[in-house]
mmCIF file of C-alpha atoms in Angstrom:
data_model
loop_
_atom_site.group_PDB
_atom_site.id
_atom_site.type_symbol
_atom_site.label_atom_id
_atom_site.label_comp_id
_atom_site.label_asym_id
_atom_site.label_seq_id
_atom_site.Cartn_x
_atom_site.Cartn_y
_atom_site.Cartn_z
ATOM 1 C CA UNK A 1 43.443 -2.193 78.943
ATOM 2 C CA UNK A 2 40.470 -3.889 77.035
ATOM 3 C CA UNK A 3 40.418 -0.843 74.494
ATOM 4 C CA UNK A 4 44.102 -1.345 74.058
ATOM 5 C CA UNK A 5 43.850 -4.965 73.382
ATOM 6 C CA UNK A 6 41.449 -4.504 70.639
ATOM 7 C CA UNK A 7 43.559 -1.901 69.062
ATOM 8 C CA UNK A 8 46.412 -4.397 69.260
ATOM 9 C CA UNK A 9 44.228 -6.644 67.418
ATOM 10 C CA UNK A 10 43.911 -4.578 64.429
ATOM 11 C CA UNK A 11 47.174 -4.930 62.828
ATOM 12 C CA UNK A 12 47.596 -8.374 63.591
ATOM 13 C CA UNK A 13 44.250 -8.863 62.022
ATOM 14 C CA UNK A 14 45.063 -7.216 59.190
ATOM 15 C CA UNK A 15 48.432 -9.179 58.608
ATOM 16 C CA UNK A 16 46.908 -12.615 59.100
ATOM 17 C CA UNK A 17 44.113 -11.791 56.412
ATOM 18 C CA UNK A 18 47.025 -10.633 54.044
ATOM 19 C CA UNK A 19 49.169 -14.163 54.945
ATOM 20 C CA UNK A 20 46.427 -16.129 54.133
ATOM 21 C CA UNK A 21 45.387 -14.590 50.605
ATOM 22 C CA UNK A 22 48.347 -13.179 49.379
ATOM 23 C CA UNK A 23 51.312 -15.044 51.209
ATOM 24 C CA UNK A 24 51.783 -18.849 49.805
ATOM 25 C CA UNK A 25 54.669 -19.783 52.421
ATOM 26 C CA UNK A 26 57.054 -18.068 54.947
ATOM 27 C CA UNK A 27 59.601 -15.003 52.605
ATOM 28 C CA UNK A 28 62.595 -17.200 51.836
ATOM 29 C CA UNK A 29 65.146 -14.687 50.665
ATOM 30 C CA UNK A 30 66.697 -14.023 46.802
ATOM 31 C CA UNK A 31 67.044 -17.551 46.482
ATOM 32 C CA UNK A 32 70.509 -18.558 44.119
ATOM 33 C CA UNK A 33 71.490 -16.519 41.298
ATOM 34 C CA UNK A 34 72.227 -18.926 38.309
ATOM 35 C CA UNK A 35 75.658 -21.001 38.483
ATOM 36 C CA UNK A 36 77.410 -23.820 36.865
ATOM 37 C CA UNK A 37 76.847 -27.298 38.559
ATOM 38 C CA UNK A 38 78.285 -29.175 35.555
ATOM 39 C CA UNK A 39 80.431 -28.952 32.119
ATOM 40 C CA UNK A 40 82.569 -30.850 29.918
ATOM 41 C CA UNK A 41 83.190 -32.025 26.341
ATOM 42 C CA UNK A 42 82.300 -35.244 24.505
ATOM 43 C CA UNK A 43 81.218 -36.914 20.989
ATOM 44 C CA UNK A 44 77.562 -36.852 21.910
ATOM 45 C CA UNK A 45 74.961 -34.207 23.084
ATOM 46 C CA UNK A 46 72.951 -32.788 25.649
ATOM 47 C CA UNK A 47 69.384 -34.037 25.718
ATOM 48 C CA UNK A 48 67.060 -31.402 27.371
ATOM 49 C CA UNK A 49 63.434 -31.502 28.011
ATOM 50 C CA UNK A 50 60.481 -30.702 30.496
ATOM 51 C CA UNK A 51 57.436 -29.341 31.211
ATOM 52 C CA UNK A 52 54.466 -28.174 31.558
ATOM 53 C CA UNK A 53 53.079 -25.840 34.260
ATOM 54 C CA UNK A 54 51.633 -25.804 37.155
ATOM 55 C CA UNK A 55 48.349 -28.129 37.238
ATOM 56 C CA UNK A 56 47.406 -29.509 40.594
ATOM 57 C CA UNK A 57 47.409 -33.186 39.683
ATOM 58 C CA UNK A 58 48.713 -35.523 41.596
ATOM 59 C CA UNK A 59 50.937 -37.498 40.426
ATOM 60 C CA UNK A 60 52.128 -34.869 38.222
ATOM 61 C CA UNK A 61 54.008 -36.694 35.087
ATOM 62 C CA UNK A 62 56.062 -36.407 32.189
ATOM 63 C CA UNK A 63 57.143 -38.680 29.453
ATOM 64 C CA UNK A 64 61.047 -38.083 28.249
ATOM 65 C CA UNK A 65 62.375 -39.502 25.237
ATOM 66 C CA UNK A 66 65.712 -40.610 25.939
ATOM 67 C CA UNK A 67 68.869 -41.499 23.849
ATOM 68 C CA UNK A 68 71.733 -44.632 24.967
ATOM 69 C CA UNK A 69 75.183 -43.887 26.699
ATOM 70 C CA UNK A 70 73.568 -41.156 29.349
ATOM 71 C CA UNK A 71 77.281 -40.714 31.503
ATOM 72 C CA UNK A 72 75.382 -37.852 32.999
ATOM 73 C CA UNK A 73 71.843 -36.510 34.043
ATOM 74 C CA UNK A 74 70.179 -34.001 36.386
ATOM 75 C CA UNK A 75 66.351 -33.941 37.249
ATOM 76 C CA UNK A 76 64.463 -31.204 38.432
ATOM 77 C CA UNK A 77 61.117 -30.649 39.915
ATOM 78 C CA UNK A 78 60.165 -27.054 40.753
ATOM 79 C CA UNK A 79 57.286 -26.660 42.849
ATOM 80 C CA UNK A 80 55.480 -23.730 44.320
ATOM 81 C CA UNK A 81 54.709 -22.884 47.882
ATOM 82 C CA UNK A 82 57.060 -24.859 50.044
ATOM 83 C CA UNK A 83 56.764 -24.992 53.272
ATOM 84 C CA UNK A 84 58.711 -26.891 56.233
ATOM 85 C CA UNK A 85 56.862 -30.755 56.352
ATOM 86 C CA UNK A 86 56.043 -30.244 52.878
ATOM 87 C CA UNK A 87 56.929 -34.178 50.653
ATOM 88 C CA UNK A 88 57.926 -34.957 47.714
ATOM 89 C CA UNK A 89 58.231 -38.499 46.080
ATOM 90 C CA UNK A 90 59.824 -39.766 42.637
ATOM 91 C CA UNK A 91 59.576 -42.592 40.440
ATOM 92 C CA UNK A 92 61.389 -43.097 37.400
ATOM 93 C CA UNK A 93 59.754 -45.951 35.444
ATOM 94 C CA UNK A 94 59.082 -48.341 37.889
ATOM 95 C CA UNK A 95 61.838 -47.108 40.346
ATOM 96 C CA UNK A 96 61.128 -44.929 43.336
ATOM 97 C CA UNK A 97 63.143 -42.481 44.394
ATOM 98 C CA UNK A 98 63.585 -42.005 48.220
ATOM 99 C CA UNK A 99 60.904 -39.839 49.716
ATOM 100 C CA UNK A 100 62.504 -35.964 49.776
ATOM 101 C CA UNK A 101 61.588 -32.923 52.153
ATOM 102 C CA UNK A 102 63.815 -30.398 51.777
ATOM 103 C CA UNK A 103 64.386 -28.628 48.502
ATOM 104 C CA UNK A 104 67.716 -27.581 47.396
ATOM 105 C CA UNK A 105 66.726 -24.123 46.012
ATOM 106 C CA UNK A 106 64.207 -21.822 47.873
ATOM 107 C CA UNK A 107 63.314 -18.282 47.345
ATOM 108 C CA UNK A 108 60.678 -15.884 48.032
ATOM 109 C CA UNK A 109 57.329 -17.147 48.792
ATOM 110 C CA UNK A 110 58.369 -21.103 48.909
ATOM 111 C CA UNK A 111 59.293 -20.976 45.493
ATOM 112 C CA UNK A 112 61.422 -24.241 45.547
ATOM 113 C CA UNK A 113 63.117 -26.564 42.997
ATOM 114 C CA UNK A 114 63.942 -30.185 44.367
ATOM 115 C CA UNK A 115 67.193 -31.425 42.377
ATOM 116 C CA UNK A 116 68.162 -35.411 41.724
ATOM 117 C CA UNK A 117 71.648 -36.535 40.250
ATOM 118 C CA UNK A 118 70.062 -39.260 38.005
ATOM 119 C CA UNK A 119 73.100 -40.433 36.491
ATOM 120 C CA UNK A 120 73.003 -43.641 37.507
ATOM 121 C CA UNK A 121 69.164 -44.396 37.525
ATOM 122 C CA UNK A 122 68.765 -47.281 34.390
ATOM 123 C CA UNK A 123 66.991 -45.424 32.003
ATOM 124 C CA UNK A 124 65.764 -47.126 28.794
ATOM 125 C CA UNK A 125 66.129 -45.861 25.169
ATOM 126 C CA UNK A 126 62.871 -44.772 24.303
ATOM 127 C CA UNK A 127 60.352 -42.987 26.142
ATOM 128 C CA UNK A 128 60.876 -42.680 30.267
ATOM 129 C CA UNK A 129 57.898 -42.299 32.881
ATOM 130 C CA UNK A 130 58.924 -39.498 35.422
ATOM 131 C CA UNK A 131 56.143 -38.861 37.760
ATOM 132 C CA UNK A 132 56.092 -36.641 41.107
ATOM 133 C CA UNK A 133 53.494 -37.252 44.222
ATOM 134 C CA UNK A 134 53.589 -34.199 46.795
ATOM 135 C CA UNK A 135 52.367 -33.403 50.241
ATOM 136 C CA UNK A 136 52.072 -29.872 49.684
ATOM 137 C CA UNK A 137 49.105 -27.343 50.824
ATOM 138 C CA UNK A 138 48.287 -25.188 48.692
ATOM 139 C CA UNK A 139 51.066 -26.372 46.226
ATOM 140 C CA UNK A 140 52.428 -28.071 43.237
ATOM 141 C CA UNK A 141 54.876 -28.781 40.711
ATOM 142 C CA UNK A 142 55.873 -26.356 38.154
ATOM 143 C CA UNK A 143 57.400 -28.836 36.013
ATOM 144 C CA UNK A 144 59.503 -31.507 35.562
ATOM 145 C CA UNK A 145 62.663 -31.071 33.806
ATOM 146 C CA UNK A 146 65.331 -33.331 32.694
ATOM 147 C CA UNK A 147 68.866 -32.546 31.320
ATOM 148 C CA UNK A 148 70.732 -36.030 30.270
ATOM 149 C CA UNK A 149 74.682 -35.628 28.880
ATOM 150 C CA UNK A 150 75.002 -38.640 26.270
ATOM 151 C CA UNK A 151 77.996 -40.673 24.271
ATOM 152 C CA UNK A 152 77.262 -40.660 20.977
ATOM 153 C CA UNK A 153 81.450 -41.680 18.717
ATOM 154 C CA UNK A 154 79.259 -40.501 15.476
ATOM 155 C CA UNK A 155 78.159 -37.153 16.431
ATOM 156 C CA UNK A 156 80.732 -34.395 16.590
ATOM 157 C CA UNK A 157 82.633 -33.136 19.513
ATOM 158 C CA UNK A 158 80.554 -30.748 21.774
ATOM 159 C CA UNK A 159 81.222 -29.051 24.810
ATOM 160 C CA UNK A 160 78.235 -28.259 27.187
ATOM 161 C CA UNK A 161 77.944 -26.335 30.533
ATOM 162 C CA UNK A 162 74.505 -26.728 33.001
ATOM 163 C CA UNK A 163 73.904 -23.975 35.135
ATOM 164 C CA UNK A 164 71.125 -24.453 37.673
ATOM 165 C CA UNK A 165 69.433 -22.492 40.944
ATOM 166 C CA UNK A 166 66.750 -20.136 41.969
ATOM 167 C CA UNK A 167 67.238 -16.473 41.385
ATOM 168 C CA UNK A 168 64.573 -14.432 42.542
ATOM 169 C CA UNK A 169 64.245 -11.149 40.763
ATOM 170 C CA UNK A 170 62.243 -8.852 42.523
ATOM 171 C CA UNK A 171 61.206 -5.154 43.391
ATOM 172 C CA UNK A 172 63.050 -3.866 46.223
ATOM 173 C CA UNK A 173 62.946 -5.346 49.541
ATOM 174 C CA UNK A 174 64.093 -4.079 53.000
ATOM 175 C CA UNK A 175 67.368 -2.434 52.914
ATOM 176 C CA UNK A 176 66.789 -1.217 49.758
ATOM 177 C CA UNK A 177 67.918 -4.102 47.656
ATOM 178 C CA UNK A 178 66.219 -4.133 44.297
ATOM 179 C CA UNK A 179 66.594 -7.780 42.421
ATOM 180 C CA UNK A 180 66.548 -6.734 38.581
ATOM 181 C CA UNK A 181 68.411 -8.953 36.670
ATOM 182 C CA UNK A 182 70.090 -12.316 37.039
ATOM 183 C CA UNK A 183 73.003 -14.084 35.076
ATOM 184 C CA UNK A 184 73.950 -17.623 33.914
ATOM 185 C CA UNK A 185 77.448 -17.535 33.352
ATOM 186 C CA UNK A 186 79.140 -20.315 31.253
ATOM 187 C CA UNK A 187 83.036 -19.366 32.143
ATOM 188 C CA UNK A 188 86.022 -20.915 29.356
ATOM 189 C CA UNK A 189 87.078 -20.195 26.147
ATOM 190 C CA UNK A 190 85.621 -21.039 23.300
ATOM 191 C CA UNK A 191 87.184 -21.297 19.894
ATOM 192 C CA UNK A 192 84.813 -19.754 16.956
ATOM 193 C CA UNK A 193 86.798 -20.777 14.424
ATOM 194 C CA UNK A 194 85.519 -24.681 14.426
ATOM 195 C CA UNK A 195 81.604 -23.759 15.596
ATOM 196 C CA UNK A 196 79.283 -25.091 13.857
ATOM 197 C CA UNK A 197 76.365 -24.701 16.241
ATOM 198 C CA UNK A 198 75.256 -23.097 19.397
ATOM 199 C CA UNK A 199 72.024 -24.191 21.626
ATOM 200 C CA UNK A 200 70.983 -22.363 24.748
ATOM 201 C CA UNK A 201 67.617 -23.617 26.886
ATOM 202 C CA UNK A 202 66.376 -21.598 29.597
ATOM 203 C CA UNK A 203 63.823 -22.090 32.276
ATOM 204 C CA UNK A 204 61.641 -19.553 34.148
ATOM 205 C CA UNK A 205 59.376 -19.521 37.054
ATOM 206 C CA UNK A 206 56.396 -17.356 37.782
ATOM 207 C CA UNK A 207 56.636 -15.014 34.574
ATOM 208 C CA UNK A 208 53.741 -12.972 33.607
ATOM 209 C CA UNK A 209 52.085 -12.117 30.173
ATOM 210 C CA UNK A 210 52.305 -8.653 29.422
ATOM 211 C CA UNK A 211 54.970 -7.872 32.155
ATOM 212 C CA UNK A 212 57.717 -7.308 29.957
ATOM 213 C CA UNK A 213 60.672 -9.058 30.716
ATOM 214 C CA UNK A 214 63.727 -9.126 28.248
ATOM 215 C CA UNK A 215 65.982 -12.239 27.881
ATOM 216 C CA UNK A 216 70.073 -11.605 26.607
ATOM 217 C CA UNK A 217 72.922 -13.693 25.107
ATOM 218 C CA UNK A 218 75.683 -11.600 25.575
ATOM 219 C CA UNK A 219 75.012 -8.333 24.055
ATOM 220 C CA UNK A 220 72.103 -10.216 21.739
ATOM 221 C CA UNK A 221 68.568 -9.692 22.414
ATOM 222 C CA UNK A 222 66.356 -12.621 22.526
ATOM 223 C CA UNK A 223 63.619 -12.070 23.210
ATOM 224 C CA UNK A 224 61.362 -9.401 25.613
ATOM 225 C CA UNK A 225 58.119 -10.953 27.387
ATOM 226 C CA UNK A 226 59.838 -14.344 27.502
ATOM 227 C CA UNK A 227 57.936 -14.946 30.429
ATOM 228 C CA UNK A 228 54.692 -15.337 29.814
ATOM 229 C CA UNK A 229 53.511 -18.591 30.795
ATOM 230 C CA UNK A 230 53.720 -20.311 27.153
ATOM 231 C CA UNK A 231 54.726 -23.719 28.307
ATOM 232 C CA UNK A 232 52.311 -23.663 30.582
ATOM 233 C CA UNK A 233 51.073 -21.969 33.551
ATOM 234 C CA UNK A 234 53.884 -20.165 35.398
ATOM 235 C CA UNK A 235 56.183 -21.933 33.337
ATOM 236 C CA UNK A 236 58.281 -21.259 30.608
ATOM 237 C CA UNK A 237 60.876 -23.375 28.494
ATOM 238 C CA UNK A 238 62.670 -22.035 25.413
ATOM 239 C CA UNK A 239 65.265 -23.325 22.969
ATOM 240 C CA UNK A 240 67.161 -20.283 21.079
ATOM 241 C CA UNK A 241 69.904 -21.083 18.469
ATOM 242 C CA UNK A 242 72.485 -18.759 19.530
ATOM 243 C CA UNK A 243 75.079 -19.502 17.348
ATOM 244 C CA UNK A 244 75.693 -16.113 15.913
ATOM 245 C CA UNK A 245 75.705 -14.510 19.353
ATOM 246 C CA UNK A 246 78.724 -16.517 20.650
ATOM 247 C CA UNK A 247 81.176 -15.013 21.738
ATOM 248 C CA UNK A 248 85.496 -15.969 22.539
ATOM 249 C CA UNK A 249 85.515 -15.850 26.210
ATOM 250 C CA UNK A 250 82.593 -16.564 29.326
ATOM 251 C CA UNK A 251 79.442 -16.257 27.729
ATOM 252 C CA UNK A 252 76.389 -15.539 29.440
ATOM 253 C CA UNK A 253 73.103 -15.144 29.538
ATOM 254 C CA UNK A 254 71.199 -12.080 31.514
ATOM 255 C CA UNK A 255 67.682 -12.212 32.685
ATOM 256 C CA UNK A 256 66.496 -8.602 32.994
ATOM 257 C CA UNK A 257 63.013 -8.563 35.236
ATOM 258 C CA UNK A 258 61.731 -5.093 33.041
ATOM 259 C CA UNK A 259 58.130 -5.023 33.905
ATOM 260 C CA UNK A 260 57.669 -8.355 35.739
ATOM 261 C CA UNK A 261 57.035 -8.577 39.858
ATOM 262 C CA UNK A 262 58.299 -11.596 40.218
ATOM 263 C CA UNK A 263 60.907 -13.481 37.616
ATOM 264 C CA UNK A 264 62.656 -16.928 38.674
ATOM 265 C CA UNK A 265 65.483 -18.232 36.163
ATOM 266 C CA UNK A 266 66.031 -21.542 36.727
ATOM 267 C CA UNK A 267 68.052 -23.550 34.573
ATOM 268 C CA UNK A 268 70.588 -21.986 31.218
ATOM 269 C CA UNK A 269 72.049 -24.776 29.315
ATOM 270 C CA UNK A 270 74.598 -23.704 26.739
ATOM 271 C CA UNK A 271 75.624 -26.681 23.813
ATOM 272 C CA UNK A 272 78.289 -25.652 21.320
ATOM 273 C CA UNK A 273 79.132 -27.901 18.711
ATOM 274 C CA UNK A 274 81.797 -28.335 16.693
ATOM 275 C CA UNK A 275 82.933 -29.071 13.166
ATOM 276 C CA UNK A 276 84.235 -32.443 12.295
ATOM 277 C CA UNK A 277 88.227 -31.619 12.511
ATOM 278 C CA UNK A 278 87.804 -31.375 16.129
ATOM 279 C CA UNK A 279 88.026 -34.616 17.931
ATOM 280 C CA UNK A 280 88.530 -35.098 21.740
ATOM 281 C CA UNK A 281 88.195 -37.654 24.612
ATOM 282 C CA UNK A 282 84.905 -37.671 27.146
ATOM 283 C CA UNK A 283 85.520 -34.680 30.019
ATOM 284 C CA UNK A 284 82.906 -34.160 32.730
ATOM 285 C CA UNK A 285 83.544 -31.884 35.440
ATOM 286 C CA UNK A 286 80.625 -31.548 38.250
ATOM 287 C CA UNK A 287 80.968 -28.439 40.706
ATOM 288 C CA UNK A 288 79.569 -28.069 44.562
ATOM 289 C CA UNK A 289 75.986 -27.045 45.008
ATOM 290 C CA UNK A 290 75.836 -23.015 46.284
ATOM 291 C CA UNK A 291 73.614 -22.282 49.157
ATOM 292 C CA UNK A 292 70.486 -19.806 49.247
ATOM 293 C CA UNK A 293 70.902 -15.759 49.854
ATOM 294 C CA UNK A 294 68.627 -14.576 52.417
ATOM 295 C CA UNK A 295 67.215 -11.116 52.353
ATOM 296 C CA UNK A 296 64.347 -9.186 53.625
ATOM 297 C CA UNK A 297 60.673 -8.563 52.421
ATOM 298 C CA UNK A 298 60.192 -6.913 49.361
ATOM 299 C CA UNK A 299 58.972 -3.174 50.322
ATOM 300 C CA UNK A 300 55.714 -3.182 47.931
ATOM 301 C CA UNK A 301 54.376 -6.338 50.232
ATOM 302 C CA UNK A 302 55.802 -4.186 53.475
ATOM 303 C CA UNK A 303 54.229 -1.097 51.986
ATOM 304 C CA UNK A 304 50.682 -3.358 51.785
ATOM 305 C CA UNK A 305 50.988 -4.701 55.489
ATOM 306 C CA UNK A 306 51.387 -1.205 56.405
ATOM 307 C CA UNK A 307 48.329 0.420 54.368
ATOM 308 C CA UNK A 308 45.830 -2.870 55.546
ATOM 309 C CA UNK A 309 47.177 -1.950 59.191
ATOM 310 C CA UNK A 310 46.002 1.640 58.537
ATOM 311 C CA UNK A 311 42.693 0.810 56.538
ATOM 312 C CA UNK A 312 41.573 -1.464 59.683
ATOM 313 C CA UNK A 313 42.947 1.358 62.433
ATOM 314 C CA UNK A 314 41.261 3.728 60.462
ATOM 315 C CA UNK A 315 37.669 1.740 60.709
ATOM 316 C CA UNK A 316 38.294 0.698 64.288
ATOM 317 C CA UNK A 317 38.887 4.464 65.344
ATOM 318 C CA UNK A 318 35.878 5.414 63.602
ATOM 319 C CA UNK A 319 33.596 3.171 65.324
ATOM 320 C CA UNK A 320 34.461 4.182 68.373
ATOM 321 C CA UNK A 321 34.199 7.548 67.828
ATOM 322 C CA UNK A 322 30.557 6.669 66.501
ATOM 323 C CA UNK A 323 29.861 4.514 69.787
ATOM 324 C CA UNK A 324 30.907 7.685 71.770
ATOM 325 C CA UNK A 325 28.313 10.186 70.166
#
């Protein structure tokens, strides 16, 4: 009974070690593939900024240079390695946001993104402090990222769509699911004819240099090793002018994982503005927030379990077979 106890031990052994140097939080699932949360059509714009990677200071801030007339604004803060009792705490300015625990998006390896409708906080014209203070072991923010719709009766009519979650692209996982692309569709018509200009932000989490990953507009390329931790580490932001890519009906973007482990898209803002003979009234729609997918372990970390399981059986067995002669 003894013997078989210690051979028990092995693999749990072997998984704990593995937990604790490869494993950030408890396996979450595929997280939430890309989808609108808000659109419309105004004279005005979309202000969009963030950043910049993960640093381990606490507070983590970020200064935002805002316009008048915001009638609409969404903050993020991404942070990795949640786990449950995990804190997070806002203040805007002098204003503090109500102490948070839960995220709203979580995938894979507490990969999380906390998510505040801001719309009626009092911003000032001018630059904004947005800082974040965390309870988190181990963890931190990725970012923080603001998107702020605007009135503006000078600028010409644009239309806008925000599309926001926590897609995690990954190698396969149990069952046989293999995560390698994502979309960010921005569903309507669109009419070409009065165009003048089209501006698409994206956000990624956890992208790698030299893991090739390739970024899409509809059938345009963007880009291939977008993620790459430019903006800072595990973080990437990125403006593209898209206008020429546009097309009539739904566009979207496509996030294809190529080379890359692990790829989180984030955020896809699309801003398409018009020429002057188009004129319009304010419309701002706001959609229900979409719940996480779960799904099992990815097999490459099953298929390391399994091989540390057999590495430690393998030394155990040999031992005792030394012992015995």
């Amino acid at each position: 009974m003894i013997v078989l106890r210690r051979w028990l031990t092995i693999p749990v052994f072997a998984i704990v070690i593995f937990s604790s140097t490869a494993m950030a939080g408890e396996w979450q699932g595929s997280g939430t593939p890309l989808y609108t949360i808000a659109s419309g059509s105004l004279h005005g714009g979309v202000y969009v900024d963030g950043g910049h990677g993960v640093t381990y200071v606490d507070p983590y801030t970020e200064y935002f240079d805002l316009p008048d007339n915001i009638i609409y604004a969404r903050l993020y803060v991404p942070m990795w390695n949640y786990n449950k009792g995990d804190t997070l705490t806002v203040s805007i300015n002098d204003y503090q946001l109500k102490t948070r625990e839960e995220p709203d998006y979580l995938a894979a390896w507490g990969v999380s993104c906390y998510v505040y409708n801001v719309t009626d906080i009092a911003f000032k014209k001018g630059l904004n402090l947005i800082s974040a203070s965390y309870e988190n072991n181990n963890g931190a923010p990725y970012a923080i990222f603001l998107v702020a719709v605007y009135e503006n009766s000078s600028m010409p009519y644009t239309r806008f769509w925000i599309d926001e979650g926590n897609d995690a692209l990954s190698k396969a996982i149990a069952g046989g699911t293999v995560r390698t692309e994502g979309e960010a569709l921005f569903p309507g018509d669109v009419d070409l004819n009065t165009v003048e200009k089209a501006d698409l932000w994206t956000v990624m989490i956890a992208g790698t240099p030299g893991e090739v990953d390739e970024l899409w507009f509809n059938s345009r390329l963007l880009g291939t090793d977008i993620g790459r931790e430019k903006t800072g580490g595990y973080f990437d932001f990125d403006h593209f002018d898209v206008t020429d890519g546009l097309i009539e009906s739904n566009n979207t973007v496509i996030f294809k994982r190529g080379d890359e482990q692990y790829l989180h898209p984030f955020n896809a803002i699309l801003v398409v503005e018009h020429g002057s003979s188009v004129t319009g009234d304010t419309k701002l729609r706001t959609f229900p927030k979409q719940s996480s997918v779960r799904s099992g372990i990815p097999v490459p970390v099953i298929a390391v379990i399994i091989i540390l399981i057999s590495a430690f059986s393998l030394m155990y067995l040999k031992k005792r077979g030394q012992k015995k002669i």
